[in-house]
Amino acid sequence: MTLETQPPTTSAPVHATWVRPGPLARAALPLTWLATRAAMLVLLVTDERAPLGVGGIAHEVHTLYARWYATLADGAFPAGDAMWQYPPGAGPVLLAPGLIPGLTYFQAFVALTLATDALVTLTLARTGARPRRSAGGAWLWVAGLPLLLHIPLARYDIEVTALAVFALLLMGRFPRAGGVLAACGALVKVWPALTLLGTPRGRTSREAWTAALTSAAAILLVLGVAFRSPFSFLRHQGERGVQIESLGGTVLSFARRAGWSGHIRYQFGAMEYVGPHVGAVAAASLVLTAVAAALLMLWRLRAVSWSPATPFDAALCAVLLFTVTSRVISPQYLIWLLGLAAVCLTSRHTTQRLVAVLVVAAAGLSALAYPVLYRDVEAATWTGSLLMLARNGLLLGGAVLSFRSLWKGSEA
C-alpha cells in the first residue's frame, strides 16, 4: 500500500488593483460644478429684481470696476480714487474683460471668472487623481464656493486665488514656475506671496524666491512704464479703518450694544466704525498682525520636518492668521481660504482637515452676514452681533488650530 500525497499548493500573491471610476462617479464633480455655478449665475442675474438681503452684489463690477477699466485703458491707475487700494498687478486683471469682443464689461468679467473657476476645479481634480492624493480638494472647492452665494462671480478674487493655487501645486516639482505665479498673485493682491512661506529649505526655496523676486521686479518695471501712478494704492490702503465685519469690528459691535457712542460710516469702499477708541482697536489689529508674522517666522526657523503637504498647510495657516488679525475681513476673503483649504485636501499628508471644515462653516456664515442679514450687522443688533461673533470665532479658532497643527506637524 502506497501513500499518495498531493503536491504542495502555493497561493498566488494578491496584488491591489486600481479600479477605474465608473461613468457616474466621473461625472459627479463636473455635474455638481455646472449645477452650482448655474445657481450662482441665476442669483447674480436676478440680484436687482429679487435681491437676497441688501443686494447690490453686481454693483461693484457695473460701476467701480468699469470705472477703473476706463481709467486703466487711458494708461493710468485711478490714483485719485480712495477706493483704489490694490497693487498694480490688478490693472491687467481688470483690463482683461475688455479684450473679449461682443460682450459688455460685466458679461465678460463674469465669463472670465467662471472660466478661471473651471480651470481651478480641473486642476484640483487632476491633482487629486494622482497616487497618494485625494479628490477632497476639488470637492471642497466645488461645493464650498457656492456657500458664498453669487459674491465670487462679482469679484476678481477667484482669479487671485487661482494664481495661488497653481503656484502651490507647481512649487514642489517646478519651484521657479511656482515662484513666478506667486509673484503674479502678490502683484494683484498681496497675500499670494504667502504661498512661498512653506517651501522646503535649500534649493527649492532659493529657486522659488529668486524667481518670485526677479519676475516681480520685471513686471513692476513694465507696469511702471506702461501706466501712470502705479503705487498710488499705498496711500489709500494705509488710511483704512476698522471694518464692521472684522474681529475688531465685532468687539465694537458689542460695545455699541453696551452703550458705546461710536457709529458706522461708508469710507474707503467699506462700512467702518468711527468714534472713540476706534484708533486703539485698529492699532491692536496691527499689533496682532505683527505677532502673527513673528510666529510664522519662528515656525519657519524652527521647523525640522517637511511633508509633501507642509507648503500647502503653511500657506493656509499664514493667510488665516493675517485675515483674522486684519482691520478688514470682506466676504470675498473666504474665497482665498477655500482655495487654500482645497489645495491642502489634495494631499493625504495635510494637518489641516479640521481647519478646512471650519473654513467651510465660516463661508456659510459669511453669506448670511453679507448680503442676507447685512442690515442687522450694520445696526449691530443682537442677531448681527452674534452672527459676526460666530463667523469670526470660527476663523479665529481655525487660525489657532491651524498654527498648532502646522507646528506639531513640523517637529522632529
CSV table of C-alpha atoms in Angstrom, one decimal:
chain,number,residue,atom,x,y,z
A,1,MET,CA,0.0,0.0,0.0
A,2,THR,CA,1.4,3.3,-1.0
A,3,LEU,CA,0.6,6.7,0.3
A,4,GLU,CA,-0.1,9.2,-2.4
A,5,THR,CA,0.4,12.8,-1.4
A,6,GLN,CA,-0.9,15.8,-3.1
A,7,PRO,CA,1.6,18.3,-4.4
A,8,PRO,CA,2.0,21.3,-2.2
A,9,THR,CA,-0.2,24.2,-3.3
A,10,THR,CA,1.1,27.8,-3.4
A,11,SER,CA,-1.2,30.7,-3.2
A,12,ALA,CA,-0.5,33.4,-5.8
A,13,PRO,CA,0.3,36.8,-4.3
A,14,VAL,CA,-2.7,39.2,-4.2
A,15,HIS,CA,-2.0,42.5,-5.9
A,16,ALA,CA,-4.1,45.6,-5.3
A,17,THR,CA,-5.6,46.8,-8.5
A,18,TRP,CA,-6.8,50.2,-9.3
A,19,VAL,CA,-10.4,50.3,-10.3
A,20,ARG,CA,-11.3,53.0,-12.7
A,21,PRO,CA,-14.3,55.0,-11.5
A,22,GLY,CA,-17.5,54.4,-13.4
A,23,PRO,CA,-19.1,57.0,-15.7
A,24,LEU,CA,-21.4,58.3,-12.9
A,25,ALA,CA,-18.6,58.7,-10.5
A,26,ARG,CA,-16.5,60.6,-13.1
A,27,ALA,CA,-19.5,62.8,-14.0
A,28,ALA,CA,-20.4,63.7,-10.4
A,29,LEU,CA,-17.9,66.5,-10.0
A,30,PRO,CA,-18.5,68.3,-13.3
A,31,LEU,CA,-22.2,68.0,-13.0
A,32,THR,CA,-22.1,69.5,-9.5
A,33,TRP,CA,-20.0,72.3,-10.8
A,34,LEU,CA,-22.5,73.0,-13.6
A,35,ALA,CA,-25.5,72.9,-11.2
A,36,THR,CA,-23.9,75.1,-8.5
A,37,ARG,CA,-22.5,77.6,-10.9
A,38,ALA,CA,-25.8,77.9,-12.8
A,39,ALA,CA,-27.5,78.6,-9.5
A,40,MET,CA,-24.9,81.3,-8.6
A,41,LEU,CA,-25.3,82.8,-12.0
A,42,VAL,CA,-29.1,83.0,-11.6
A,43,LEU,CA,-28.7,84.7,-8.2
A,44,LEU,CA,-26.3,87.2,-9.9
A,45,VAL,CA,-28.6,88.0,-12.8
A,46,THR,CA,-31.7,88.4,-10.6
A,47,ASP,CA,-29.8,90.4,-8.0
A,48,GLU,CA,-31.5,93.7,-8.8
A,49,ARG,CA,-35.0,92.2,-9.2
A,50,ALA,CA,-35.0,89.7,-6.3
A,51,PRO,CA,-32.1,90.6,-4.0
A,52,LEU,CA,-31.0,88.5,-1.1
A,53,GLY,CA,-30.8,90.8,1.8
A,54,VAL,CA,-29.2,94.1,0.9
A,55,GLY,CA,-28.5,93.0,-2.7
A,56,GLY,CA,-26.3,95.1,-5.0
A,57,ILE,CA,-23.7,92.4,-5.4
A,58,ALA,CA,-23.2,93.2,-9.1
A,59,HIS,CA,-22.9,96.9,-8.5
A,60,GLU,CA,-19.1,96.7,-7.9
A,61,VAL,CA,-18.5,95.3,-11.4
A,62,HIS,CA,-21.1,97.5,-13.1
A,63,THR,CA,-19.8,100.8,-11.7
A,64,LEU,CA,-16.5,100.5,-9.7
A,65,TYR,CA,-14.6,98.0,-11.9
A,66,ALA,CA,-16.0,99.5,-15.1
A,67,ARG,CA,-14.9,103.0,-14.0
A,68,TRP,CA,-11.4,101.7,-13.2
A,69,TYR,CA,-11.3,100.0,-16.5
A,70,ALA,CA,-11.9,103.3,-18.3
A,71,THR,CA,-9.0,104.9,-16.4
A,72,LEU,CA,-6.7,102.0,-16.9
A,73,ALA,CA,-7.5,101.9,-20.6
A,74,ASP,CA,-6.3,105.5,-20.7
A,75,GLY,CA,-2.9,104.5,-19.4
A,76,ALA,CA,-3.2,105.4,-15.7
A,77,PHE,CA,-4.1,103.9,-12.4
A,78,PRO,CA,-7.0,105.5,-10.6
A,79,ALA,CA,-4.8,107.5,-8.2
A,80,GLY,CA,-7.5,110.0,-7.2
A,81,ASP,CA,-10.0,107.3,-6.2
A,82,ALA,CA,-9.8,106.5,-2.5
A,83,MET,CA,-11.3,103.1,-3.2
A,84,TRP,CA,-8.3,102.0,-5.3
A,85,GLN,CA,-6.3,100.0,-2.8
A,86,TYR,CA,-4.8,97.3,-4.9
A,87,PRO,CA,-1.2,96.6,-6.2
A,88,PRO,CA,-0.5,97.5,-9.8
A,89,GLY,CA,-1.0,93.8,-10.9
A,90,ALA,CA,-4.7,94.3,-10.5
A,91,GLY,CA,-4.7,96.6,-13.6
A,92,PRO,CA,-4.2,93.8,-16.2
A,93,VAL,CA,-6.9,91.7,-14.5
A,94,LEU,CA,-9.4,94.5,-14.7
A,95,LEU,CA,-8.4,95.3,-18.3
A,96,ALA,CA,-8.8,91.6,-19.4
A,97,PRO,CA,-12.7,91.7,-19.8
A,98,GLY,CA,-12.3,94.5,-22.4
A,99,LEU,CA,-10.4,92.1,-24.7
A,100,ILE,CA,-13.5,89.9,-25.2
A,101,PRO,CA,-15.5,91.1,-28.2
A,102,GLY,CA,-19.3,91.1,-28.3
A,103,LEU,CA,-19.8,91.2,-24.6
A,104,THR,CA,-20.4,94.1,-22.1
A,105,TYR,CA,-17.8,94.6,-19.5
A,106,PHE,CA,-20.0,92.9,-16.9
A,107,GLN,CA,-20.7,89.9,-19.1
A,108,ALA,CA,-17.0,89.5,-20.0
A,109,PHE,CA,-16.0,89.8,-16.4
A,110,VAL,CA,-18.3,87.1,-15.2
A,111,ALA,CA,-17.4,84.8,-18.2
A,112,LEU,CA,-13.7,85.1,-17.3
A,113,THR,CA,-14.4,84.5,-13.6
A,114,LEU,CA,-16.3,81.3,-14.5
A,115,ALA,CA,-13.6,80.1,-16.8
A,116,THR,CA,-11.0,80.6,-14.1
A,117,ASP,CA,-13.2,78.8,-11.6
A,118,ALA,CA,-13.5,75.9,-14.0
A,119,LEU,CA,-9.7,75.8,-14.5
A,120,VAL,CA,-9.1,75.7,-10.8
A,121,THR,CA,-11.6,72.8,-10.5
A,122,LEU,CA,-10.0,70.9,-13.3
A,123,THR,CA,-6.5,71.4,-11.8
A,124,LEU,CA,-7.6,70.3,-8.3
A,125,ALA,CA,-9.4,67.3,-9.8
A,126,ARG,CA,-6.4,66.2,-11.8
A,127,THR,CA,-4.1,66.6,-8.8
A,128,GLY,CA,-6.4,64.6,-6.6
A,129,ALA,CA,-6.5,61.8,-9.1
A,130,ARG,CA,-2.7,61.1,-8.7
A,131,PRO,CA,-1.3,58.4,-6.5
A,132,ARG,CA,-1.4,59.2,-2.8
A,133,ARG,CA,-3.5,62.3,-3.5
A,134,SER,CA,-7.2,63.0,-2.7
A,135,ALA,CA,-10.2,64.2,-4.6
A,136,GLY,CA,-11.3,66.0,-1.4
A,137,GLY,CA,-9.7,69.3,-2.5
A,138,ALA,CA,-11.7,69.5,-5.7
A,139,TRP,CA,-15.0,68.7,-3.9
A,140,LEU,CA,-14.3,71.3,-1.2
A,141,TRP,CA,-13.8,74.0,-3.9
A,142,VAL,CA,-16.8,73.0,-6.0
A,143,ALA,CA,-19.2,72.6,-3.1
A,144,GLY,CA,-17.7,75.3,-0.8
A,145,LEU,CA,-17.6,78.2,-3.2
A,146,PRO,CA,-21.5,78.4,-3.6
A,147,LEU,CA,-21.8,78.9,0.1
A,148,LEU,CA,-20.8,82.5,-0.6
A,149,LEU,CA,-23.8,82.7,-3.0
A,150,HIS,CA,-23.1,84.9,-6.0
A,151,ILE,CA,-20.4,87.1,-4.5
A,152,PRO,CA,-17.5,85.1,-6.1
A,153,LEU,CA,-18.8,85.9,-9.6
A,154,ALA,CA,-18.8,89.6,-9.0
A,155,ARG,CA,-15.3,90.0,-7.5
A,156,TYR,CA,-11.9,89.2,-9.0
A,157,ASP,CA,-10.7,87.1,-6.0
A,158,ILE,CA,-11.2,83.8,-7.9
A,159,GLU,CA,-8.5,84.9,-10.4
A,160,VAL,CA,-6.2,85.8,-7.5
A,161,THR,CA,-6.9,82.5,-5.7
A,162,ALA,CA,-6.2,80.6,-9.0
A,163,LEU,CA,-2.7,82.1,-9.1
A,164,ALA,CA,-2.1,81.0,-5.5
A,165,VAL,CA,-3.5,77.5,-6.1
A,166,PHE,CA,-1.4,77.0,-9.3
A,167,ALA,CA,1.7,78.3,-7.5
A,168,LEU,CA,1.4,75.9,-4.6
A,169,LEU,CA,0.7,72.9,-6.8
A,170,LEU,CA,3.7,73.7,-9.1
A,171,MET,CA,6.1,74.6,-6.3
A,172,GLY,CA,7.2,71.1,-5.5
A,173,ARG,CA,8.2,70.0,-9.0
A,174,PHE,CA,8.8,73.3,-10.7
A,175,PRO,CA,9.8,75.8,-8.0
A,176,ARG,CA,10.7,78.5,-10.5
A,177,ALA,CA,7.3,78.4,-12.2
A,178,GLY,CA,5.6,78.4,-8.7
A,179,GLY,CA,7.6,81.4,-7.7
A,180,VAL,CA,6.6,83.3,-10.8
A,181,LEU,CA,2.9,82.6,-10.2
A,182,ALA,CA,3.2,83.5,-6.6
A,183,ALA,CA,4.8,86.9,-7.6
A,184,CYS,CA,2.0,87.5,-10.2
A,185,GLY,CA,-0.6,86.8,-7.5
A,186,ALA,CA,1.2,89.1,-5.0
A,187,LEU,CA,1.1,91.9,-7.5
A,188,VAL,CA,-2.6,91.5,-7.9
A,189,LYS,CA,-3.4,91.2,-4.1
A,190,VAL,CA,-0.5,90.9,-1.8
A,191,TRP,CA,-1.5,87.7,0.1
A,192,PRO,CA,-0.4,85.1,-2.6
A,193,ALA,CA,3.2,85.9,-1.6
A,194,LEU,CA,2.5,83.8,1.5
A,195,THR,CA,2.4,80.7,-0.7
A,196,LEU,CA,6.2,80.9,-0.6
A,197,LEU,CA,6.4,80.6,3.2
A,198,GLY,CA,6.4,76.8,3.4
A,199,THR,CA,8.8,76.0,0.6
A,200,PRO,CA,11.4,73.5,1.9
A,201,ARG,CA,14.8,74.9,2.9
A,202,GLY,CA,17.5,74.7,0.4
A,203,ARG,CA,17.4,74.6,-3.4
A,204,THR,CA,13.6,74.7,-3.7
A,205,SER,CA,13.3,77.8,-1.6
A,206,ARG,CA,16.2,79.5,-3.3
A,207,GLU,CA,14.8,78.9,-6.8
A,208,ALA,CA,11.2,79.8,-5.9
A,209,TRP,CA,12.1,83.0,-4.0
A,210,THR,CA,14.6,84.1,-6.7
A,211,ALA,CA,12.1,83.5,-9.5
A,212,ALA,CA,9.4,85.4,-7.5
A,213,LEU,CA,11.6,88.4,-6.8
A,214,THR,CA,13.0,88.7,-10.3
A,215,SER,CA,9.7,88.3,-12.0
A,216,ALA,CA,8.0,90.7,-9.6
A,217,ALA,CA,10.7,93.3,-10.3
A,218,ALA,CA,10.3,92.8,-14.1
A,219,ILE,CA,6.5,93.0,-14.0
A,220,LEU,CA,6.6,96.2,-11.8
A,221,LEU,CA,9.1,97.7,-14.3
A,222,VAL,CA,6.8,97.0,-17.2
A,223,LEU,CA,3.7,98.3,-15.4
A,224,GLY,CA,5.6,101.4,-14.2
A,225,VAL,CA,6.5,102.2,-17.8
A,226,ALA,CA,3.0,101.4,-19.2
A,227,PHE,CA,0.9,103.2,-16.6
A,228,ARG,CA,1.0,106.4,-14.6
A,229,SER,CA,0.8,106.4,-10.8
A,230,PRO,CA,1.3,102.6,-10.2
A,231,PHE,CA,1.9,102.9,-6.5
A,232,SER,CA,-1.0,105.2,-5.5
A,233,PHE,CA,-2.7,102.3,-3.8
A,234,LEU,CA,-0.3,102.6,-0.9
A,235,ARG,CA,-1.7,105.9,0.4
A,236,HIS,CA,-5.3,104.7,0.3
A,237,GLN,CA,-4.6,101.3,1.9
A,238,GLY,CA,-2.9,102.9,4.9
A,239,GLU,CA,-5.9,105.1,5.6
A,240,ARG,CA,-8.3,102.2,6.1
A,241,GLY,CA,-10.1,101.9,9.5
A,242,VAL,CA,-11.9,99.1,11.3
A,243,GLN,CA,-14.5,97.4,9.1
A,244,ILE,CA,-17.7,96.2,10.8
A,245,GLU,CA,-17.1,92.6,9.7
A,246,SER,CA,-13.6,92.4,11.2
A,247,LEU,CA,-12.7,90.9,14.5
A,248,GLY,CA,-12.2,94.4,15.9
A,249,GLY,CA,-15.5,95.4,14.4
A,250,THR,CA,-17.2,92.5,16.3
A,251,VAL,CA,-15.7,93.9,19.5
A,252,LEU,CA,-17.1,97.4,18.7
A,253,SER,CA,-20.5,96.0,17.8
A,254,PHE,CA,-20.9,94.5,21.2
A,255,ALA,CA,-19.6,97.8,22.6
A,256,ARG,CA,-22.5,99.5,20.8
A,257,ARG,CA,-24.9,97.1,22.5
A,258,ALA,CA,-23.3,98.2,25.8
A,259,GLY,CA,-23.8,101.9,25.1
A,260,TRP,CA,-20.6,102.9,23.2
A,261,SER,CA,-21.2,106.2,21.3
A,262,GLY,CA,-19.5,105.2,18.0
A,263,HIS,CA,-21.3,104.7,14.7
A,264,ILE,CA,-20.5,103.4,11.2
A,265,ARG,CA,-19.6,105.3,8.1
A,266,TYR,CA,-19.0,104.3,4.5
A,267,GLN,CA,-15.4,105.1,3.7
A,268,PHE,CA,-12.6,103.6,1.6
A,269,GLY,CA,-15.1,101.1,0.0
A,270,ALA,CA,-16.4,99.6,3.2
A,271,MET,CA,-18.6,100.2,6.2
A,272,GLU,CA,-16.3,101.2,9.0
A,273,TYR,CA,-16.6,102.2,12.6
A,274,VAL,CA,-15.8,105.7,13.7
A,275,GLY,CA,-15.8,107.2,17.2
A,276,PRO,CA,-13.9,106.9,20.5
A,277,HIS,CA,-11.3,104.2,20.8
A,278,VAL,CA,-11.6,103.0,17.2
A,279,GLY,CA,-8.0,104.1,16.7
A,280,ALA,CA,-6.9,101.9,19.6
A,281,VAL,CA,-8.8,98.9,18.1
A,282,ALA,CA,-7.1,99.5,14.7
A,283,ALA,CA,-3.7,99.7,16.4
A,284,ALA,CA,-4.4,96.5,18.3
A,285,SER,CA,-5.2,94.8,15.0
A,286,LEU,CA,-1.8,95.9,13.5
A,287,VAL,CA,0.0,94.6,16.6
A,288,LEU,CA,-1.7,91.3,16.3
A,289,THR,CA,-0.8,91.1,12.6
A,290,ALA,CA,2.9,91.7,13.6
A,291,VAL,CA,2.6,89.0,16.3
A,292,ALA,CA,1.2,86.6,13.6
A,293,ALA,CA,4.1,87.4,11.3
A,294,ALA,CA,6.6,86.8,14.1
A,295,LEU,CA,5.0,83.4,14.9
A,296,LEU,CA,5.2,82.4,11.3
A,297,MET,CA,8.9,83.4,11.1
A,298,LEU,CA,9.6,81.5,14.3
A,299,TRP,CA,7.9,78.4,12.8
A,300,ARG,CA,9.9,78.7,9.7
A,301,LEU,CA,13.2,78.9,11.6
A,302,ARG,CA,12.4,76.0,14.0
A,303,ALA,CA,10.6,73.6,11.6
A,304,VAL,CA,12.5,70.4,11.3
A,305,SER,CA,10.2,68.0,9.3
A,306,TRP,CA,8.6,68.8,5.9
A,307,SER,CA,5.9,66.6,4.5
A,308,PRO,CA,4.6,67.0,0.9
A,309,ALA,CA,1.7,69.0,2.4
A,310,THR,CA,3.7,71.4,4.5
A,311,PRO,CA,3.9,74.2,1.9
A,312,PHE,CA,0.1,73.9,1.5
A,313,ASP,CA,-0.6,73.9,5.2
A,314,ALA,CA,1.8,76.8,5.8
A,315,ALA,CA,0.0,78.9,3.2
A,316,LEU,CA,-3.4,78.3,4.6
A,317,CYS,CA,-2.2,79.0,8.2
A,318,ALA,CA,-0.5,82.2,7.2
A,319,VAL,CA,-3.5,83.6,5.3
A,320,LEU,CA,-5.8,82.6,8.1
A,321,LEU,CA,-3.6,84.4,10.7
A,322,PHE,CA,-3.4,87.6,8.6
A,323,THR,CA,-7.1,87.5,7.7
A,324,VAL,CA,-8.3,87.2,11.3
A,325,THR,CA,-6.0,89.9,12.6
A,326,SER,CA,-6.8,92.3,9.7
A,327,ARG,CA,-8.8,95.5,10.2
A,328,VAL,CA,-10.9,94.4,7.2
A,329,ILE,CA,-12.5,91.0,6.6
A,330,SER,CA,-14.6,91.2,3.5
A,331,PRO,CA,-16.7,88.2,2.5
A,332,GLN,CA,-14.6,87.6,-0.6
A,333,TYR,CA,-11.6,86.8,1.7
A,334,LEU,CA,-13.3,83.5,2.2
A,335,ILE,CA,-12.6,82.6,-1.4
A,336,TRP,CA,-8.9,82.7,-0.7
A,337,LEU,CA,-9.3,80.5,2.3
A,338,LEU,CA,-11.5,78.0,0.4
A,339,GLY,CA,-8.9,77.8,-2.4
A,340,LEU,CA,-6.0,77.2,0.0
A,341,ALA,CA,-8.0,74.7,2.1
A,342,ALA,CA,-8.8,72.8,-1.2
A,343,VAL,CA,-5.1,72.6,-2.0
A,344,CYS,CA,-4.4,71.2,1.5
A,345,LEU,CA,-7.1,68.5,1.0
A,346,THR,CA,-5.5,67.3,-2.2
A,347,SER,CA,-2.7,65.8,0.0
A,348,ARG,CA,-3.2,62.9,2.3
A,349,HIS,CA,-0.4,64.3,4.5
A,350,THR,CA,-2.2,67.5,5.4
A,351,THR,CA,-2.6,68.6,9.0
A,352,GLN,CA,-5.4,71.0,8.2
A,353,ARG,CA,-8.5,68.8,7.7
A,354,LEU,CA,-10.4,70.1,10.7
A,355,VAL,CA,-9.3,73.7,9.8
A,356,ALA,CA,-10.8,73.2,6.3
A,357,VAL,CA,-14.2,72.2,7.9
A,358,LEU,CA,-14.1,75.4,10.0
A,359,VAL,CA,-13.3,77.5,6.9
A,360,VAL,CA,-16.3,76.0,5.1
A,361,ALA,CA,-18.6,76.7,8.0
A,362,ALA,CA,-17.2,80.3,8.2
A,363,ALA,CA,-18.0,80.7,4.5
A,364,GLY,CA,-21.6,79.8,5.1
A,365,LEU,CA,-22.0,82.3,7.9
A,366,SER,CA,-20.2,84.9,5.8
A,367,ALA,CA,-23.0,84.8,3.2
A,368,LEU,CA,-25.6,85.2,6.0
A,369,ALA,CA,-23.7,88.2,7.3
A,370,TYR,CA,-23.5,89.7,3.8
A,371,PRO,CA,-25.7,90.1,1.9
A,372,VAL,CA,-28.6,88.3,3.7
A,373,LEU,CA,-28.5,89.8,7.2
A,374,TYR,CA,-26.2,92.8,6.5
A,375,ARG,CA,-28.7,95.3,7.9
A,376,ASP,CA,-28.5,93.6,11.2
A,377,VAL,CA,-24.7,93.6,11.1
A,378,GLU,CA,-24.8,97.4,10.2
A,379,ALA,CA,-27.2,98.1,13.1
A,380,ALA,CA,-25.3,95.9,15.5
A,381,THR,CA,-28.5,94.1,16.5
A,382,TRP,CA,-28.1,91.1,18.7
A,383,THR,CA,-28.7,88.9,15.6
A,384,GLY,CA,-26.0,90.7,13.6
A,385,SER,CA,-23.5,90.9,16.5
A,386,LEU,CA,-23.9,87.2,17.4
A,387,LEU,CA,-23.6,86.2,13.7
A,388,MET,CA,-20.3,88.1,13.4
A,389,LEU,CA,-19.1,86.6,16.7
A,390,ALA,CA,-19.8,83.1,15.3
A,391,ARG,CA,-18.2,83.7,11.9
A,392,ASN,CA,-15.1,85.4,13.3
A,393,GLY,CA,-14.9,82.9,16.2
A,394,LEU,CA,-14.7,80.1,13.6
A,395,LEU,CA,-11.9,82.0,11.8
A,396,LEU,CA,-10.0,82.7,15.0
A,397,GLY,CA,-10.4,79.1,16.2
A,398,GLY,CA,-9.3,77.9,12.7
A,399,ALA,CA,-6.2,80.1,12.8
A,400,VAL,CA,-5.2,78.9,16.3
A,401,LEU,CA,-5.8,75.3,15.4
A,402,SER,CA,-4.0,75.7,12.0
A,403,PHE,CA,-0.9,77.1,13.6
A,404,ARG,CA,-0.9,74.5,16.3
A,405,SER,CA,-1.2,71.7,13.7
A,406,LEU,CA,1.4,73.2,11.5
A,407,TRP,CA,3.9,73.5,14.4
A,408,LYS,CA,3.3,69.9,15.6
A,409,GLY,CA,3.5,68.5,12.1
A,410,SER,CA,6.9,70.1,11.6
A,411,GLU,CA,8.5,68.8,14.8
A,412,ALA,CA,11.1,66.1,14.5
